[in-house]
Amino acid sequence: MKKMKQAAVLGHPISHSKSPVLHRAAYQLLGAPISYSAIDMEPGQAAEHAAALRAGNWAGCSVTMPLKDAFVPLMDELSARVQRLGALNTIVVRDDGTLYGENTDVDGLVQALADVGLAQCAQAMILGSGNTTLAAIEAAAEVGVSQLALVVRSAARASRATGLADQLGMETTVHEISGIDQAVAATLNAIPLVFSTLPPRAADDWVPVIGAGSGILLDVAYDPWPSALAQAWQGTVISGIHMLVHQAVEQVRFFSAGAWQESRRADVTNAMYDSLGLARHQ
């Protein structure tokens, strides 16, 4: 019998995380000998944990706030995506003990859009300018976006986001939410694809300006749900729980290695939805 390997989600706070439920459902379905826990951790503990990953019997870790930057310099290898974003959400522990950093948030966003039939789009808007915004910019590039509107509180703090969009060949405009008038709002509300990367409730006071959109809104927030923005939205709304499930499926692919079969991706995805008592978009 194969020796049990460990995996965990790392973050602070972490008690609310749905990752243990999702991952355990997947490993049970696949028959993969992997345990999965939640570890409360702050950035100052990252180096110590990276050393433990190399020395112990680990498959990998899911990484959430506020650690997505902290682990990047501690990896032995980074995906091209993480090199661009400067943020990871996945640590893969290889058989030789080396650590590989990946960001499956991008896959989560792309697959959540695919579930509602969107595979290609030329124009998008992103609300926010943090680490999740960077993943959304990368996802937007993957679905073919060439024109991007960034809506932020402070344009001065959006330089990482605009730099990444430039690198990916997008034509980008930046709008501070406080400076958007009715004419600009009308233009923004016509954009067919919108990502809100703002924390829960952070977009509440943006609703009078942004909330009348008729395109697809993927709101990464999911607790509480629906968000005020999702409630006011006039088009298709995708909750962040769909992104969460799909990014976790990619992590399971990395962590379960020999037990993974691509032909079972849909089964794994559906088992994860079932574990949360949710239906998948069809």
mmCIF file of C-alpha atoms in Angstrom:
data_model
loop_
_atom_site.group_PDB
_atom_site.id
_atom_site.type_symbol
_atom_site.label_atom_id
_atom_site.label_comp_id
_atom_site.label_asym_id
_atom_site.label_seq_id
_atom_site.Cartn_x
_atom_site.Cartn_y
_atom_site.Cartn_z
ATOM 1 C CA MET A 1 0.000 0.000 0.000
ATOM 2 C CA LYS A 2 1.315 3.461 -0.887
ATOM 3 C CA LYS A 3 2.423 5.695 1.959
ATOM 4 C CA MET A 4 -0.014 8.483 2.797
ATOM 5 C CA LYS A 5 1.158 11.906 1.652
ATOM 6 C CA GLN A 6 0.166 15.238 3.172
ATOM 7 C CA ALA A 7 -1.362 18.275 1.525
ATOM 8 C CA ALA A 8 -2.852 21.426 3.061
ATOM 9 C CA VAL A 9 -4.225 24.874 2.433
ATOM 10 C CA LEU A 10 -2.117 27.663 3.954
ATOM 11 C CA GLY A 11 -3.405 31.118 4.856
ATOM 12 C CA HIS A 12 -4.578 33.535 7.543
ATOM 13 C CA PRO A 13 -7.359 33.387 8.552
ATOM 14 C CA ILE A 14 -8.016 29.867 7.271
ATOM 15 C CA SER A 15 -10.824 28.315 9.351
ATOM 16 C CA HIS A 16 -13.431 29.396 6.757
ATOM 17 C CA SER A 17 -11.645 27.646 3.867
ATOM 18 C CA LYS A 18 -13.647 25.225 1.726
ATOM 19 C CA SER A 19 -10.457 23.690 0.271
ATOM 20 C CA PRO A 20 -10.294 20.712 2.713
ATOM 21 C CA VAL A 21 -13.832 19.626 1.783
ATOM 22 C CA LEU A 22 -13.103 19.984 -1.951
ATOM 23 C CA HIS A 23 -9.750 18.214 -1.952
ATOM 24 C CA ARG A 24 -10.815 15.339 0.322
ATOM 25 C CA ALA A 25 -13.782 14.617 -1.963
ATOM 26 C CA ALA A 26 -11.422 14.439 -4.951
ATOM 27 C CA TYR A 27 -8.804 12.177 -3.317
ATOM 28 C CA GLN A 28 -11.506 9.838 -2.052
ATOM 29 C CA LEU A 29 -12.943 9.542 -5.575
ATOM 30 C CA LEU A 30 -9.506 8.955 -7.133
ATOM 31 C CA GLY A 31 -8.339 6.576 -4.408
ATOM 32 C CA ALA A 32 -5.268 8.795 -3.927
ATOM 33 C CA PRO A 33 -3.480 8.302 -0.551
ATOM 34 C CA ILE A 34 -3.390 12.003 0.337
ATOM 35 C CA SER A 35 -4.571 13.679 3.553
ATOM 36 C CA TYR A 36 -5.557 17.354 3.406
ATOM 37 C CA SER A 37 -5.729 19.869 6.244
ATOM 38 C CA ALA A 38 -5.862 23.633 6.836
ATOM 39 C CA ILE A 39 -2.877 25.408 8.400
ATOM 40 C CA ASP A 40 -3.121 28.945 9.764
ATOM 41 C CA MET A 41 0.073 30.661 8.698
ATOM 42 C CA GLU A 42 1.430 34.179 8.250
ATOM 43 C CA PRO A 43 4.139 35.308 5.791
ATOM 44 C CA GLY A 44 6.881 35.200 8.430
ATOM 45 C CA GLN A 45 6.426 31.423 8.715
ATOM 46 C CA ALA A 46 6.747 30.715 4.978
ATOM 47 C CA ALA A 47 10.479 29.875 4.902
ATOM 48 C CA GLU A 48 10.153 27.423 7.774
ATOM 49 C CA HIS A 49 7.227 25.715 6.073
ATOM 50 C CA ALA A 50 9.053 25.497 2.732
ATOM 51 C CA ALA A 51 11.900 23.689 4.507
ATOM 52 C CA ALA A 52 9.383 21.291 6.106
ATOM 53 C CA LEU A 53 7.844 20.569 2.686
ATOM 54 C CA ARG A 54 11.255 19.526 1.337
ATOM 55 C CA ALA A 55 11.962 17.278 4.315
ATOM 56 C CA GLY A 56 8.554 15.685 4.869
ATOM 57 C CA ASN A 57 6.172 13.430 3.006
ATOM 58 C CA TRP A 58 4.239 16.153 1.204
ATOM 59 C CA ALA A 59 2.321 16.196 -2.089
ATOM 60 C CA GLY A 60 1.785 19.951 -2.119
ATOM 61 C CA CYS A 61 -0.021 22.956 -0.705
ATOM 62 C CA SER A 62 -2.775 25.335 -1.737
ATOM 63 C CA VAL A 63 -1.806 28.908 -0.884
ATOM 64 C CA THR A 64 -4.218 31.721 -0.123
ATOM 65 C CA MET A 65 -4.049 35.215 1.371
ATOM 66 C CA PRO A 66 -1.738 36.661 2.638
ATOM 67 C CA LEU A 67 0.895 34.188 1.397
ATOM 68 C CA LYS A 68 0.650 34.292 -2.407
ATOM 69 C CA ASP A 69 3.722 36.536 -2.720
ATOM 70 C CA ALA A 70 5.625 35.178 0.279
ATOM 71 C CA PHE A 71 6.329 31.715 -1.137
ATOM 72 C CA VAL A 72 7.445 32.865 -4.602
ATOM 73 C CA PRO A 73 11.161 33.398 -3.721
ATOM 74 C CA LEU A 74 11.228 30.087 -1.826
ATOM 75 C CA MET A 75 10.450 27.906 -4.860
ATOM 76 C CA ASP A 76 13.042 25.925 -6.848
ATOM 77 C CA GLU A 77 11.089 26.489 -10.055
ATOM 78 C CA LEU A 78 8.239 28.777 -11.059
ATOM 79 C CA SER A 79 5.834 28.406 -13.961
ATOM 80 C CA ALA A 80 6.032 31.109 -16.633
ATOM 81 C CA ARG A 81 2.650 32.290 -15.382
ATOM 82 C CA VAL A 82 3.893 32.792 -11.801
ATOM 83 C CA GLN A 83 6.997 34.550 -13.106
ATOM 84 C CA ARG A 84 4.682 37.046 -14.832
ATOM 85 C CA LEU A 85 2.217 37.403 -11.960
ATOM 86 C CA GLY A 86 4.636 37.375 -9.032
ATOM 87 C CA ALA A 87 2.004 35.398 -7.105
ATOM 88 C CA LEU A 88 1.298 31.680 -6.706
ATOM 89 C CA ASN A 89 -1.547 29.684 -5.203
ATOM 90 C CA THR A 90 -0.069 26.194 -5.611
ATOM 91 C CA ILE A 91 3.122 24.553 -4.324
ATOM 92 C CA VAL A 92 3.886 21.170 -5.850
ATOM 93 C CA VAL A 93 6.373 19.008 -3.922
ATOM 94 C CA ARG A 94 8.189 16.853 -6.445
ATOM 95 C CA ASP A 95 9.508 13.361 -5.727
ATOM 96 C CA ASP A 96 13.040 14.729 -5.287
ATOM 97 C CA GLY A 97 11.843 17.266 -2.694
ATOM 98 C CA THR A 98 12.099 20.311 -4.963
ATOM 99 C CA LEU A 99 9.274 22.837 -4.919
ATOM 100 C CA TYR A 100 7.410 24.047 -8.002
ATOM 101 C CA GLY A 101 5.187 27.133 -7.886
ATOM 102 C CA GLU A 102 2.071 27.464 -10.055
ATOM 103 C CA ASN A 103 -1.028 29.673 -10.147
ATOM 104 C CA THR A 104 -4.204 27.704 -10.866
ATOM 105 C CA ASP A 105 -6.454 30.709 -10.102
ATOM 106 C CA VAL A 106 -6.105 31.480 -13.813
ATOM 107 C CA ASP A 107 -7.416 28.021 -14.764
ATOM 108 C CA GLY A 108 -10.233 28.455 -12.257
ATOM 109 C CA LEU A 109 -11.361 31.667 -13.920
ATOM 110 C CA VAL A 110 -11.085 30.314 -17.481
ATOM 111 C CA GLN A 111 -12.978 27.110 -16.638
ATOM 112 C CA ALA A 112 -15.711 28.996 -14.748
ATOM 113 C CA LEU A 113 -16.288 31.063 -17.898
ATOM 114 C CA ALA A 114 -16.262 27.920 -20.066
ATOM 115 C CA ASP A 115 -19.066 26.485 -17.912
ATOM 116 C CA VAL A 116 -21.351 29.306 -19.078
ATOM 117 C CA GLY A 117 -20.222 28.953 -22.678
ATOM 118 C CA LEU A 118 -17.638 31.730 -22.897
ATOM 119 C CA ALA A 119 -14.387 30.673 -24.549
ATOM 120 C CA GLN A 120 -13.519 33.842 -26.504
ATOM 121 C CA CYS A 121 -14.009 37.544 -25.808
ATOM 122 C CA ALA A 122 -12.194 40.643 -27.085
ATOM 123 C CA GLN A 123 -13.123 43.144 -24.381
ATOM 124 C CA ALA A 124 -13.204 42.913 -20.576
ATOM 125 C CA MET A 125 -13.373 45.005 -17.420
ATOM 126 C CA ILE A 126 -11.703 44.119 -14.130
ATOM 127 C CA LEU A 127 -12.644 45.660 -10.783
ATOM 128 C CA GLY A 128 -9.699 45.878 -8.379
ATOM 129 C CA SER A 129 -5.911 45.842 -8.603
ATOM 130 C CA GLY A 130 -4.606 43.159 -6.179
ATOM 131 C CA ASN A 131 -3.134 39.661 -6.686
ATOM 132 C CA THR A 132 -6.430 38.209 -7.893
ATOM 133 C CA THR A 133 -6.614 41.004 -10.460
ATOM 134 C CA LEU A 134 -3.331 39.746 -11.909
ATOM 135 C CA ALA A 135 -4.808 36.238 -12.284
ATOM 136 C CA ALA A 136 -7.900 37.780 -13.927
ATOM 137 C CA ILE A 137 -5.710 39.691 -16.410
ATOM 138 C CA GLU A 138 -3.925 36.451 -17.305
ATOM 139 C CA ALA A 139 -7.282 34.666 -17.676
ATOM 140 C CA ALA A 140 -8.588 37.515 -19.839
ATOM 141 C CA ALA A 141 -5.566 37.074 -22.123
ATOM 142 C CA GLU A 142 -6.297 33.336 -22.365
ATOM 143 C CA VAL A 143 -9.821 34.022 -23.663
ATOM 144 C CA GLY A 144 -8.516 36.519 -26.209
ATOM 145 C CA VAL A 145 -9.133 39.886 -24.559
ATOM 146 C CA SER A 146 -7.244 42.690 -26.289
ATOM 147 C CA GLN A 147 -9.038 45.711 -24.773
ATOM 148 C CA LEU A 148 -9.096 45.954 -20.985
ATOM 149 C CA ALA A 149 -10.717 48.498 -18.656
ATOM 150 C CA LEU A 150 -9.394 48.503 -15.079
ATOM 151 C CA VAL A 151 -11.627 50.089 -12.452
ATOM 152 C CA VAL A 152 -9.759 50.814 -9.227
ATOM 153 C CA ARG A 153 -9.873 52.970 -6.096
ATOM 154 C CA SER A 154 -6.367 54.309 -6.720
ATOM 155 C CA ALA A 155 -4.671 54.454 -10.121
ATOM 156 C CA ALA A 156 -1.343 54.913 -8.330
ATOM 157 C CA ARG A 157 -1.672 51.400 -6.880
ATOM 158 C CA ALA A 158 -2.530 49.739 -10.201
ATOM 159 C CA SER A 159 0.960 49.704 -11.729
ATOM 160 C CA ARG A 160 1.492 45.938 -11.379
ATOM 161 C CA ALA A 161 -1.838 45.304 -13.084
ATOM 162 C CA THR A 162 -1.210 47.720 -15.948
ATOM 163 C CA GLY A 163 2.332 46.393 -16.362
ATOM 164 C CA LEU A 164 1.064 42.822 -16.727
ATOM 165 C CA ALA A 165 -1.675 43.859 -19.170
ATOM 166 C CA ASP A 166 0.933 45.686 -21.270
ATOM 167 C CA GLN A 167 3.180 42.624 -21.202
ATOM 168 C CA LEU A 168 0.276 40.497 -22.469
ATOM 169 C CA GLY A 169 -0.368 42.940 -25.331
ATOM 170 C CA MET A 170 -3.589 44.484 -24.081
ATOM 171 C CA GLU A 171 -4.750 48.020 -24.713
ATOM 172 C CA THR A 172 -5.594 49.192 -21.187
ATOM 173 C CA THR A 173 -7.537 52.091 -19.722
ATOM 174 C CA VAL A 174 -7.584 52.808 -15.972
ATOM 175 C CA HIS A 175 -10.590 54.431 -14.269
ATOM 176 C CA GLU A 176 -10.724 55.502 -10.637
ATOM 177 C CA ILE A 177 -14.181 54.619 -9.330
ATOM 178 C CA SER A 178 -14.572 58.084 -7.768
ATOM 179 C CA GLY A 179 -14.039 59.776 -11.140
ATOM 180 C CA ILE A 180 -16.469 57.803 -13.315
ATOM 181 C CA ASP A 181 -19.285 59.971 -14.713
ATOM 182 C CA GLN A 182 -22.529 58.801 -16.337
ATOM 183 C CA ALA A 183 -21.121 58.762 -19.866
ATOM 184 C CA VAL A 184 -18.112 56.613 -18.873
ATOM 185 C CA ALA A 185 -20.348 54.365 -16.747
ATOM 186 C CA ALA A 186 -22.608 53.743 -19.748
ATOM 187 C CA THR A 187 -19.591 52.691 -21.827
ATOM 188 C CA LEU A 188 -18.277 50.413 -19.069
ATOM 189 C CA ASN A 189 -21.701 48.849 -18.491
ATOM 190 C CA ALA A 190 -21.743 47.691 -22.118
ATOM 191 C CA ILE A 191 -18.540 45.625 -21.744
ATOM 192 C CA PRO A 192 -19.394 41.932 -22.295
ATOM 193 C CA LEU A 193 -17.091 40.368 -19.650
ATOM 194 C CA VAL A 194 -16.426 41.665 -16.138
ATOM 195 C CA PHE A 195 -14.296 40.224 -13.348
ATOM 196 C CA SER A 196 -14.747 41.596 -9.841
ATOM 197 C CA THR A 197 -11.615 40.718 -7.871
ATOM 198 C CA LEU A 198 -12.624 42.779 -4.844
ATOM 199 C CA PRO A 199 -12.937 41.212 -1.367
ATOM 200 C CA PRO A 200 -16.438 40.471 0.009
ATOM 201 C CA ARG A 201 -18.495 43.661 0.481
ATOM 202 C CA ALA A 202 -15.693 45.845 -0.937
ATOM 203 C CA ALA A 203 -17.690 46.441 -4.120
ATOM 204 C CA ASP A 204 -20.906 47.407 -2.317
ATOM 205 C CA ASP A 205 -20.404 51.143 -2.784
ATOM 206 C CA TRP A 206 -19.430 50.602 -6.450
ATOM 207 C CA VAL A 207 -22.864 49.215 -7.304
ATOM 208 C CA PRO A 208 -24.511 52.558 -8.259
ATOM 209 C CA VAL A 209 -21.790 53.081 -10.883
ATOM 210 C CA ILE A 210 -21.017 49.537 -12.089
ATOM 211 C CA GLY A 211 -24.054 47.460 -11.139
ATOM 212 C CA ALA A 212 -26.150 47.838 -14.291
ATOM 213 C CA GLY A 213 -23.966 45.710 -16.569
ATOM 214 C CA SER A 214 -25.597 43.249 -18.948
ATOM 215 C CA GLY A 215 -22.618 41.012 -19.809
ATOM 216 C CA ILE A 216 -21.088 38.152 -17.835
ATOM 217 C CA LEU A 217 -19.954 39.021 -14.298
ATOM 218 C CA LEU A 218 -17.520 36.666 -12.579
ATOM 219 C CA ASP A 219 -17.398 37.851 -8.964
ATOM 220 C CA VAL A 220 -14.563 36.094 -7.120
ATOM 221 C CA ALA A 221 -16.327 36.753 -3.801
ATOM 222 C CA TYR A 222 -18.673 33.984 -2.635
ATOM 223 C CA ASP A 223 -19.259 34.565 1.071
ATOM 224 C CA PRO A 224 -21.642 36.239 1.730
ATOM 225 C CA TRP A 225 -23.512 35.443 -1.479
ATOM 226 C CA PRO A 226 -24.987 36.993 -3.449
ATOM 227 C CA SER A 227 -22.819 40.068 -3.168
ATOM 228 C CA ALA A 228 -24.531 43.441 -3.606
ATOM 229 C CA LEU A 229 -22.849 43.688 -7.006
ATOM 230 C CA ALA A 230 -24.090 40.250 -8.085
ATOM 231 C CA GLN A 231 -27.592 41.091 -6.889
ATOM 232 C CA ALA A 232 -27.698 44.323 -8.900
ATOM 233 C CA TRP A 233 -26.182 42.788 -12.041
ATOM 234 C CA GLN A 234 -28.475 42.519 -15.066
ATOM 235 C CA GLY A 235 -26.566 39.869 -17.030
ATOM 236 C CA THR A 236 -25.167 36.399 -16.262
ATOM 237 C CA VAL A 237 -23.520 36.089 -12.836
ATOM 238 C CA ILE A 238 -20.875 33.523 -11.854
ATOM 239 C CA SER A 239 -19.956 33.256 -8.171
ATOM 240 C CA GLY A 240 -16.368 32.818 -7.060
ATOM 241 C CA ILE A 241 -17.215 29.335 -5.811
ATOM 242 C CA HIS A 242 -16.991 28.123 -9.435
ATOM 243 C CA MET A 243 -13.485 29.551 -9.754
ATOM 244 C CA LEU A 244 -12.627 27.966 -6.384
ATOM 245 C CA VAL A 245 -13.717 24.505 -7.531
ATOM 246 C CA HIS A 246 -11.939 24.646 -10.888
ATOM 247 C CA GLN A 247 -8.660 25.976 -9.466
ATOM 248 C CA ALA A 248 -8.798 23.140 -6.910
ATOM 249 C CA VAL A 249 -9.307 20.548 -9.676
ATOM 250 C CA GLU A 250 -6.017 21.704 -11.234
ATOM 251 C CA GLN A 251 -4.302 21.446 -7.848
ATOM 252 C CA VAL A 252 -5.589 17.891 -7.446
ATOM 253 C CA ARG A 253 -4.112 17.076 -10.857
ATOM 254 C CA PHE A 254 -0.703 18.228 -9.623
ATOM 255 C CA PHE A 255 -0.892 16.707 -6.136
ATOM 256 C CA SER A 256 -2.335 13.289 -7.014
ATOM 257 C CA ALA A 257 0.138 12.666 -9.858
ATOM 258 C CA GLY A 258 -0.046 8.903 -10.508
ATOM 259 C CA ALA A 259 -3.698 8.646 -9.408
ATOM 260 C CA TRP A 260 -4.859 11.375 -11.817
ATOM 261 C CA GLN A 261 -6.658 10.452 -15.034
ATOM 262 C CA GLU A 262 -7.617 13.311 -17.335
ATOM 263 C CA SER A 263 -10.656 11.316 -18.473
ATOM 264 C CA ARG A 264 -12.019 11.650 -14.909
ATOM 265 C CA ARG A 265 -11.730 15.451 -14.712
ATOM 266 C CA ALA A 266 -15.501 15.899 -15.027
ATOM 267 C CA ASP A 267 -16.097 13.270 -12.308
ATOM 268 C CA VAL A 268 -13.657 15.004 -9.970
ATOM 269 C CA THR A 269 -15.190 18.404 -10.688
ATOM 270 C CA ASN A 270 -18.715 17.126 -10.048
ATOM 271 C CA ALA A 271 -17.625 15.363 -6.819
ATOM 272 C CA MET A 272 -16.242 18.675 -5.593
ATOM 273 C CA TYR A 273 -19.502 20.483 -6.380
ATOM 274 C CA ASP A 274 -21.425 17.712 -4.618
ATOM 275 C CA SER A 275 -19.180 18.060 -1.542
ATOM 276 C CA LEU A 276 -20.389 21.671 -1.208
ATOM 277 C CA GLY A 277 -24.005 20.789 -1.971
ATOM 278 C CA LEU A 278 -23.904 22.854 -5.160
ATOM 279 C CA ALA A 279 -24.979 22.303 -8.750
ATOM 280 C CA ARG A 280 -22.525 22.941 -11.567
ATOM 281 C CA HIS A 281 -23.391 25.403 -14.364
ATOM 282 C CA GLN A 282 -24.344 23.344 -17.406
#
